[in-house]
Amino acid sequence: MTVRIVDRRFDSKNKSSVNRSRFIQRFKGQIRRAVSDAINKRGVRDLDNGEKIGIPGKDINEPQFEHGRGGVWETVRPGNDRFNRGDQVDRPPSGGGGGSGKGQAAQDGEGLDEFVFTLSKDEFLDIFFDEMALPNLVKQQLARIDQYRRIRAGFVQTGVPTNINLGRTMRGAAGRRIAIGGPYAAQLRALEAELKALRETLPAEAFDSSEEAERLRREIAKVRAKIEAMPFVDTFDLRYNNRVKIPQPTTQAVMFCLLDVSGSMDEERKSIAKRFFMLLYLFLNRNYERIEVVFIRHHTVASEVDEDDFFTSRETGGTVVSSALTLMHEIITARYPSNAWNIYGAQASDGDNWHDDSPKCRALLEGSILPLTQYFAYIEITDGPPQNLWEEYARLQEEKSGRFAMQRIANVADIYPVFRELFKKKQA
Amino acid sequence: MSALMKTPVKQLPAGSEWTFEAIEEYDEAIGKVAARYKLDCYPHQLEVISAEQMMDAYASIGMPVYYHHWSFGKHFLATENRYKRGQMGLAYEIVINSDPCIAYLMDENTLPMQALVIAHAAYGHNSFFKGNHLFRQWTSADAIVDYLVFAKNYIAQCEERYGVEAVERLLDACHALTNVGVDRYKRSPQLSLEKETLRQKEREEYLQAQVNDLWRTLPPKAEAEEREVEKRFPPEPEENLLYFMEKNAPLLDPWQREVVRIVRKIGQYFYPQRQTQVMNEGWATYWHYTLLNTLYDEGQLNDGFMLEFLQSHTNVVYQPPYNSPYFSGINPYALGFAMWRDIRRICEEPTDEDRAWFPDIAGSNWRETFDFAMQNFKDESFVAQYLSPRLMREFRLFSVLDDDSRAKLEIEVIHDDNGYRELRHQLSEQYDLGSREPNIQVWNVDLRGDRSLTLRHFAHQRRPLGDSAATMLEHIAYLWGFTVRLERENAQGQMELVAEHKNEKRKRAASTNRP
């Protein structure tokens, strides 16, 4: 009797995936908060990973009737090293020696304050998108690469006539004819040799009237017929060129993040800006092979910084938005020639600007920056009335609607509308 | 034996990579030894699975099919996290008490680990499932997988019809009550997929009719009411809360009753496992140890195999002392393994102390003694019967009295002549599910009034309920449909209210159900 061994490794894999997604669905609130925290800690470029998430353990406990602390407990413990009967011992501070009822049930994480688990990249992005209220259609597009290149990938046996590869087909046909016709050809050669031998041994008339020669001729004719009955090209021989689609990110892009760091930009506003930049990065990442990100922050003067400084530092004092635009233009001219780079700009501000600077900003954008960029988006993170910068930009929006978009954002969920503008443009 | 010595013994495949052929050879060799030791097993099947599938299996308590619920997702995530951090080897056994018995082998395991799992699960646990009276009495090994299929399909149907949320809410409530949803004394009837499906519709209607009886207990005439002595409902307190809900909760829909029943049935299936952990794990550990050592003694295993095997084995049976940071209660593998070994020792080489303590088994045939002990006990009685003084000394057991009315803990007894009996008694108590879990019973239903349900907590040793009581009442009230109260006797012998959850669904129900 041999045992039955079943290989189940390739059976249904994600058997728990339903349960897993139900878990995530159920604790979406808590998980979302955890994802929020995670985003604040992450870099703009760093969205393509899963995330270790912790949510409060008490939220996800499954209750049972159980003993609490108190009352009388007698507990048996192993490893006595110093006690005698009747010894009085101080209570351990955490009460670890107490409730024996917990002894067995504690395996899955007694005392853990946080329930920690890992979200996959998709789950993470899903919640990230969800937070910004992206409609499903857009989520799919973001998660998808929609430009493809077709490349050759060998040969297949089915296809359309235009794709027939003649060389391969003929080679196959010849091979088939050799394979199938080989025995007949050998037969034919043998018969012909026999006939020839016969002709050489017999006189001409005897040869013509010989029954043996007649039989050989008939045999030869039969074999010839068989050889000729073999199709020259069979459908079996047809080979078509195979082409497959592979995702094709196009060339390179640079993304400028312009952030106002004046005193009025508090943590929350920065966090909104950050999310916007992340979304933009994610979007560009799906379309371009290579993306560089340039961080420019400004108050009265602008400077190029690394990402850490970009989001963390906070200045006080006035705001001169044009300084950032000027710097952006300088960087473009110096490092990113617009014939080699797709240039995107995203500017986040609370809209507060030095009074006579705003017209200058508009002029800068209109005259120097927009002609070089694919797209420039301005988001004003405020819930107050529009400021002078907004009004100036609003005029720009009418004139340059294909390349410039602006939107006011009051909270995270508002980020999406600006984004939509970008999509409209891409799809057109 | 002499025949064995003469013919050169074939070595089993060595190395750490496993193949199907090697597994088969090992299974055959282990099976032969098991047969010589007269282990009585169900036929078994080995299933090779991936690490992820093993985590799936862990998440659903090892069952191959299960209905969906977020809590299984939670367990999966927790397991995955621990596994990825390397805190937990998944190598060990998952084995399904079914006929044929199914044992899982994880494809990442080395060959020695596969052999260990085969010996442990496919022969150890398997024979325990087949022999132990609790499993024989409570579980139907041939029907459980069918029943789970039925449960999964039924619950999936309910989700389609009534929405995932409604089903989830109900399952939450049922899961909370699983520990108080088992019959401790009655035997559950045989489960069979066919019967279940056939009878399920019938049952739906019948049960609903029964519940309507509850409504009918409203007396038809006022005069009758006056004469009638207040009748108690339920007439006897009921400790199986899920059963009580299934049969009596007035507002549950038929499908909800069926779901309650499913959770209850599955909980009942696992009840024997909870009562025989020490025995069962100890038994399986004892047998993998014995079977593989026998193979080694016969020269079929090489030293490398043994080293790896012994390392895993030692890890499993390690018992950290009470003051170790790794201490988390008594390790059932360690205690169980030690006890089975000790029983064999008492049979084969009894000391005078053993003769005095165990006159029945000292010097008896160890295999017969083993089978008797395996078949007829559960953890509580197993410890009470077989824990020897020698083992108490070996484990250096002692007992701590924690009385919250006193300032300090007291060491009650230690492993000495005066302490053995008391220690053994206390440890046995510790495995008694009856005292490990709070005793809560359905006490009364206010039939004539607001239909509120009163539960009574009988505190053992003044132990209070944990903080979850309020949440628990919420779940119970959800099932019951009306207000639920939890009371308990205080020190003065009076009943006091511990918690209450108000729930008035009656208006809605009254408008739809009553003429």
XYZ file of C-alpha atoms in Angstrom, chain B:
515
model
C 15.438 -8.876 15.334
C 18.077 -11.383 14.255
C 16.723 -11.406 10.739
C 17.108 -7.644 10.680
C 20.687 -7.867 11.755
C 21.592 -10.237 8.981
C 20.123 -8.548 5.967
C 21.859 -5.219 5.376
C 19.378 -2.425 5.888
C 18.692 -0.044 3.076
C 19.387 3.569 3.984
C 16.643 6.041 3.383
C 17.412 8.931 1.050
C 19.743 11.444 2.665
C 20.338 15.107 2.013
C 18.017 17.969 2.558
C 16.214 18.191 -0.782
C 12.985 16.276 -0.851
C 11.437 14.504 -3.791
C 8.115 12.758 -4.113
C 9.889 9.425 -4.271
C 11.849 10.177 -1.123
C 8.705 11.201 0.730
C 7.045 8.017 -0.346
C 9.974 5.945 0.861
C 9.996 7.691 4.196
C 6.283 7.296 4.615
C 6.553 3.626 3.907
C 9.423 3.126 6.329
C 7.721 5.151 9.075
C 4.460 3.340 8.422
C 6.141 -0.025 8.876
C 7.588 0.977 12.215
C 4.247 2.444 13.277
C 2.572 -0.824 12.406
C 5.084 -2.717 14.509
C 4.210 -0.449 17.417
C 0.556 -1.193 16.628
C -0.487 2.384 16.047
C -4.052 2.367 14.821
C -4.534 5.131 12.255
C -7.009 6.315 9.678
C -5.638 5.996 6.145
C -3.904 9.223 5.303
C -3.062 11.464 2.445
C -0.074 13.799 2.217
C -0.552 17.105 0.499
C 2.377 19.204 -0.576
C 1.583 22.912 -0.307
C 3.399 26.222 -0.569
C 4.227 28.526 2.301
C 1.421 30.827 1.347
C -1.062 27.987 1.312
C 0.210 26.950 4.698
C -0.589 30.424 5.953
C -4.015 30.134 4.403
C -4.467 26.910 6.255
C -3.364 28.451 9.532
C -5.779 31.286 9.044
C -8.716 28.975 8.679
C -7.774 26.790 11.629
C -6.263 24.276 9.284
C -9.419 23.450 7.455
C -9.209 23.021 3.677
C -12.490 24.833 3.063
C -14.054 27.469 5.171
C -16.531 30.262 4.799
C -15.246 33.814 4.439
C -14.899 36.216 7.298
C -12.651 39.172 8.006
C -11.225 37.547 11.115
C -9.618 34.818 9.030
C -8.018 37.585 7.005
C -6.711 39.043 10.216
C -5.195 35.745 11.239
C -3.651 35.384 7.827
C -2.030 38.799 8.034
C -0.758 38.115 11.523
C 0.703 34.779 10.497
C 2.247 36.223 7.379
C 3.841 38.989 9.356
C 5.338 36.659 11.905
C 6.491 34.294 9.223
C 8.162 37.024 7.220
C 9.930 38.319 10.268
C 11.152 34.811 10.824
C 9.605 34.588 14.262
C 7.730 31.529 13.379
C 8.611 28.502 11.397
C 5.623 27.236 9.545
C 7.267 23.895 9.363
C 5.177 22.231 11.912
C 2.200 20.233 11.410
C -1.265 20.952 10.291
C -3.327 17.862 10.199
C -6.991 17.462 9.604
C -9.054 15.138 11.674
C -10.808 13.571 8.773
C -11.028 10.167 7.223
C -8.736 9.888 5.341
C -6.614 12.044 7.569
C -4.919 14.848 5.655
C -1.444 16.044 6.559
C 0.193 19.026 4.912
C 3.828 19.137 3.892
C 5.240 22.531 3.089
C 7.408 22.609 -0.001
C 10.052 24.750 1.652
C 10.769 22.100 4.238
C 13.867 19.983 4.106
C 13.560 16.264 3.739
C 14.191 15.566 7.437
C 11.435 18.053 8.290
C 9.048 16.317 5.930
C 9.813 13.023 7.604
C 9.270 14.604 10.988
C 5.919 16.008 9.938
C 4.851 12.689 8.465
C 5.703 10.867 11.670
C 4.158 13.569 13.853
C 0.973 14.292 11.969
C 0.191 11.403 9.689
C 0.884 8.781 12.358
C 0.901 10.576 15.720
C -2.084 12.910 15.559
C -3.863 10.599 13.208
C -3.882 7.711 15.679
C -4.948 10.061 18.453
C -7.908 11.296 16.440
C -8.929 7.752 15.744
C -8.503 6.478 19.269
C -9.380 9.184 21.758
C -12.898 8.956 23.100
C -13.623 12.682 22.796
C -12.909 12.672 19.090
C -14.759 9.426 18.625
C -17.722 10.818 20.425
C -17.822 14.378 19.150
C -16.409 14.471 15.681
C -17.281 12.569 12.583
C -14.043 12.327 10.733
C -15.707 11.144 7.565
C -18.143 14.036 7.371
C -16.389 17.190 8.482
C -15.037 18.244 5.113
C -18.455 17.749 3.557
C -20.027 19.781 6.295
C -17.569 22.619 5.759
C -18.375 22.592 2.080
C -22.031 22.840 2.955
C -21.327 25.685 5.395
C -19.234 27.594 2.911
C -21.808 27.340 0.180
C -24.674 28.198 2.462
C -22.982 31.271 3.854
C -21.927 32.391 0.381
C -25.561 32.138 -0.668
C -26.636 34.183 2.301
C -24.099 36.834 1.392
C -25.536 37.011 -2.069
C -29.069 37.287 -0.819
C -28.761 39.417 2.260
C -25.498 41.239 1.702
C -22.003 40.683 2.998
C -22.464 43.175 5.797
C -25.497 41.517 7.300
C -23.807 38.134 7.265
C -20.610 39.549 8.680
C -22.449 41.199 11.543
C -24.134 37.927 12.347
C -20.922 35.937 12.146
C -19.198 38.405 14.446
C -21.847 37.785 17.044
C -21.703 34.027 16.583
C -17.915 33.892 16.728
C -17.969 35.810 19.969
C -20.153 33.100 21.433
C -18.329 30.014 20.139
C -16.677 29.276 23.461
C -20.043 29.349 25.157
C -21.674 27.584 22.241
C -20.750 23.990 22.920
C -22.616 21.196 24.542
C -20.425 19.821 27.215
C -22.430 16.764 27.982
C -24.600 15.832 25.071
C -23.255 14.089 22.064
C -23.700 15.867 18.802
C -25.412 13.880 16.079
C -23.558 12.687 13.023
C -23.128 15.326 10.391
C -23.551 14.517 6.783
C -23.664 16.820 3.851
C -26.571 15.058 2.301
C -28.656 14.964 5.403
C -27.813 18.523 6.249
C -28.889 19.829 2.893
C -31.993 17.726 2.818
C -33.101 18.623 6.257
C -31.987 22.196 6.246
C -35.044 23.617 4.519
C -37.325 21.563 6.651
C -35.514 22.742 9.715
C -35.813 26.371 8.730
C -39.570 26.160 8.672
C -39.870 23.998 11.706
C -37.619 26.148 13.825
C -39.427 29.265 12.889
C -42.616 27.598 13.986
C -40.994 26.686 17.299
C -39.977 30.241 17.879
C -43.426 31.407 17.195
C -44.343 29.342 20.193
C -42.546 31.922 22.206
C -45.035 34.457 20.984
C -47.875 32.101 21.690
C -46.958 31.876 25.342
C -48.805 35.122 25.724
C -51.903 33.875 27.471
C -55.035 34.067 25.370
C -57.243 35.175 28.232
C -56.679 37.563 31.063
C -58.225 35.260 33.661
C -55.911 32.458 32.774
C -53.033 34.763 33.339
C -54.080 35.435 36.874
C -54.245 31.819 37.833
C -51.129 30.699 36.123
C -48.043 30.601 38.277
C -45.203 32.493 36.704
C -43.409 29.940 34.532
C -39.714 30.180 34.074
C -38.217 30.331 30.652
C -35.995 28.542 30.029
C -37.150 26.060 32.651
C -33.545 25.058 33.321
C -30.608 27.445 32.982
C -28.879 26.888 29.644
C -25.117 27.109 29.272
C -24.969 26.716 25.524
C -25.733 30.282 24.500
C -25.513 29.694 20.778
C -27.866 26.769 21.010
C -30.284 28.840 23.019
C -30.169 31.616 20.433
C -30.648 29.232 17.561
C -33.690 27.664 19.130
C -35.264 30.595 20.911
C -34.190 34.029 19.686
C -37.532 35.405 18.582
C -36.519 37.732 15.783
C -33.898 35.818 13.873
C -34.720 34.981 10.291
C -34.551 31.335 9.302
C -31.269 31.830 7.436
C -29.788 33.515 10.483
C -30.712 30.548 12.626
C -28.985 28.304 10.153
C -25.813 30.392 10.317
C -25.863 30.300 14.112
C -26.166 26.567 13.851
C -23.241 26.306 11.460
C -20.927 28.245 13.743
C -22.106 26.188 16.681
C -21.528 22.907 14.886
C -18.039 23.852 13.822
C -17.231 25.111 17.309
C -18.414 21.802 18.644
C -16.122 20.024 16.222
C -13.120 21.832 17.628
C -14.177 21.369 21.232
C -12.255 18.098 21.702
C -9.091 19.735 20.356
C -9.273 22.355 23.051
C -9.620 19.718 25.727
C -6.816 17.435 24.621
C -3.982 19.737 23.658
C -1.411 18.398 26.083
C -2.274 14.787 25.437
C -2.576 15.128 21.688
C 0.539 17.177 21.024
C 2.473 15.110 23.530
C 1.305 11.916 21.869
C 2.257 13.086 18.381
C 5.607 14.348 19.631
C 6.264 11.117 21.471
C 5.586 9.114 18.360
C 7.644 11.136 15.930
C 10.477 10.874 18.407
C 10.039 7.149 18.857
C 9.396 6.251 15.231
C 12.358 8.154 13.851
C 14.665 6.964 16.587
C 13.685 3.404 15.818
C 14.536 3.953 12.171
C 17.873 5.390 13.214
C 18.625 2.443 15.490
C 17.981 0.136 12.588
C 20.483 2.027 10.521
C 18.027 3.507 8.027
C 18.810 7.118 8.857
C 22.143 8.834 8.822
C 23.607 11.087 11.467
C 22.964 14.287 9.563
C 19.275 13.524 9.447
C 19.224 12.822 13.152
C 20.992 16.052 14.015
C 18.490 18.151 12.130
C 15.587 16.174 13.462
C 16.767 16.390 17.055
C 17.295 20.110 16.800
C 13.699 20.688 15.704
C 12.450 18.256 18.258
C 14.337 19.945 21.063
C 13.009 23.349 20.109
C 9.501 22.056 20.267
C 9.726 20.456 23.664
C 11.622 23.259 25.368
C 9.971 24.527 28.533
C 11.247 27.955 29.592
C 11.154 28.521 33.360
C 8.658 30.935 34.920
C 11.164 33.782 35.058
C 12.382 33.495 31.478
C 11.441 36.216 29.010
C 10.227 33.433 26.695
C 7.873 32.043 29.299
C 4.258 31.967 28.225
C 2.656 29.299 30.310
C 3.304 25.613 30.307
C 4.270 24.336 26.880
C 1.776 21.598 26.025
C 4.310 19.863 23.756
C 6.860 19.755 26.556
C 4.483 18.572 29.247
C 2.709 16.078 27.014
C 5.898 14.583 25.621
C 7.416 14.289 29.085
C 4.310 12.630 30.458
C 4.127 9.984 27.752
C 7.796 9.218 28.188
C 7.314 9.054 31.889
C 4.420 6.636 31.557
C 6.581 4.319 29.502
C 9.319 4.571 32.082
C 6.874 3.701 34.854
C 5.818 0.662 32.861
C 9.303 -0.500 32.050
C 11.512 0.594 34.922
C 9.316 1.505 37.865
C 10.865 2.784 41.070
C 9.371 2.204 44.488
C 7.817 5.619 44.349
C 6.140 4.766 41.050
C 4.869 1.494 42.485
C 3.322 3.370 45.364
C 1.767 6.034 43.159
C 0.808 3.960 40.154
C 0.208 0.403 41.326
C -1.925 -0.298 38.238
C 0.553 0.576 35.596
C 3.962 0.071 37.204
C 5.500 -2.840 35.389
C 2.602 -3.271 32.963
C 2.781 -3.571 29.186
C 3.538 -0.041 28.048
C 1.735 -0.207 24.724
C -1.473 -1.347 26.360
C -1.160 1.314 29.018
C -0.520 3.912 26.348
C -3.597 2.983 24.397
C -5.780 2.948 27.457
C -4.556 6.375 28.517
C -4.811 7.820 25.017
C -8.318 6.543 24.500
C -9.980 7.351 27.767
C -8.773 10.718 29.031
C -8.659 14.419 28.325
C -6.014 16.866 29.540
C -7.660 17.481 32.852
C -8.064 13.853 33.822
C -4.847 12.800 32.103
C -2.840 15.106 34.332
C -4.854 14.095 37.378
C -4.201 10.454 36.652
C -0.675 10.244 35.307
C 1.444 13.197 36.414
C 4.128 11.571 38.537
C 6.100 13.075 41.426
C 9.252 12.489 39.469
C 8.002 14.630 36.594
C 6.895 17.370 38.964
C 10.418 17.442 40.303
C 11.838 17.437 36.811
C 9.712 20.402 35.805
C 10.264 21.958 39.231
C 6.611 22.817 39.436
C 5.264 25.083 42.114
C 2.018 26.874 42.589
C 1.290 30.492 43.254
C -1.768 31.774 45.030
C -2.851 35.173 43.787
C -5.630 36.504 45.986
C -6.506 40.084 45.225
C -7.576 40.661 48.812
C -4.024 40.065 49.985
C -1.037 42.284 49.510
C 1.326 39.569 48.389
C 1.387 36.420 46.349
C 1.897 33.239 48.240
C 3.782 30.162 47.166
C 1.227 27.525 48.038
C 2.944 24.273 47.292
C 6.166 23.142 45.718
C 7.415 19.845 44.325
C 7.948 18.070 47.621
C 6.288 15.198 49.424
C 3.616 17.415 50.874
C 2.938 19.134 47.617
C 2.622 16.457 44.938
C -1.040 15.740 45.299
C -2.067 19.353 45.587
C 0.146 20.393 42.666
C -1.246 17.686 40.485
C -4.765 18.620 41.437
C -4.158 22.284 40.661
C -2.522 21.631 37.318
C -5.369 19.363 36.362
C -7.829 22.128 37.260
C -5.908 24.455 35.034
C -6.790 22.285 32.074
C -10.433 22.103 32.980
C -12.242 24.214 30.425
C -15.045 24.542 32.926
C -12.920 26.591 35.291
C -10.668 28.115 32.643
C -13.596 29.897 31.083
C -16.218 31.834 32.994
C -19.450 30.071 33.736
C -22.280 32.016 32.153
C -25.797 30.741 31.751
C -29.041 31.867 30.286
C -31.064 32.446 33.416
C -34.362 33.907 32.472
C -36.437 35.501 29.779
C -39.030 38.052 30.726
C -41.787 36.474 28.693
C -44.588 38.649 29.935
C -42.714 41.875 29.978
C -40.164 43.293 27.637
C -38.749 39.930 26.553
C -35.434 40.879 27.969
C -32.904 38.122 28.471
C -30.992 37.717 31.713
C -27.677 35.937 31.832
C -26.096 34.977 35.089
C -22.391 34.765 35.734
C -21.430 32.250 38.390
C -18.103 33.532 39.568
C -15.569 30.914 40.518
C -13.157 32.039 43.229
C -14.524 35.600 43.004
C -13.000 35.993 39.558
C -14.634 38.850 37.654
C -15.309 38.946 33.957
C -12.866 40.641 31.621
C -13.458 43.971 29.935
C -14.991 42.334 26.917
C -18.271 41.701 28.753
C -19.917 44.857 27.440
C -19.043 44.054 23.834
C -20.222 40.528 24.383
C -23.614 41.747 25.547
C -23.883 43.835 22.431
C -23.378 40.743 20.313
C -25.855 38.734 22.357
C -28.424 41.505 22.165
C -27.967 41.559 18.426
C -28.929 37.910 18.265
C -31.654 38.062 20.853
C -33.248 41.184 19.491
C -34.261 42.609 22.858
C -32.562 43.941 25.935
C -29.926 41.691 27.473
C -28.698 41.820 31.048
C -25.784 40.191 32.770
C -25.908 39.750 36.517
C -23.904 38.018 39.166
C -23.997 37.213 42.796
C -22.045 39.608 44.988
C -20.298 38.874 48.250
C -23.535 39.378 50.198
C -25.321 36.766 48.136
C -27.442 39.279 46.263
C -27.736 39.565 42.542
C -26.165 42.629 41.063
C -26.249 43.887 37.527
C -22.886 43.731 35.790
C -23.868 45.074 32.420
C -26.917 45.730 30.343
C -27.488 46.306 26.690
C -30.787 47.894 25.737
C -32.220 46.819 22.474
C -35.742 47.483 21.323
C -36.578 45.985 18.027
C -40.053 45.150 19.097
C -41.826 48.001 17.402
C -40.598 47.003 14.031
C -41.291 43.402 14.760
C -44.735 44.154 16.164
C -45.846 45.936 13.054
C -44.733 43.150 10.765
C -45.335 40.015 12.779
C -48.444 40.627 14.750
C -51.955 40.974 13.425
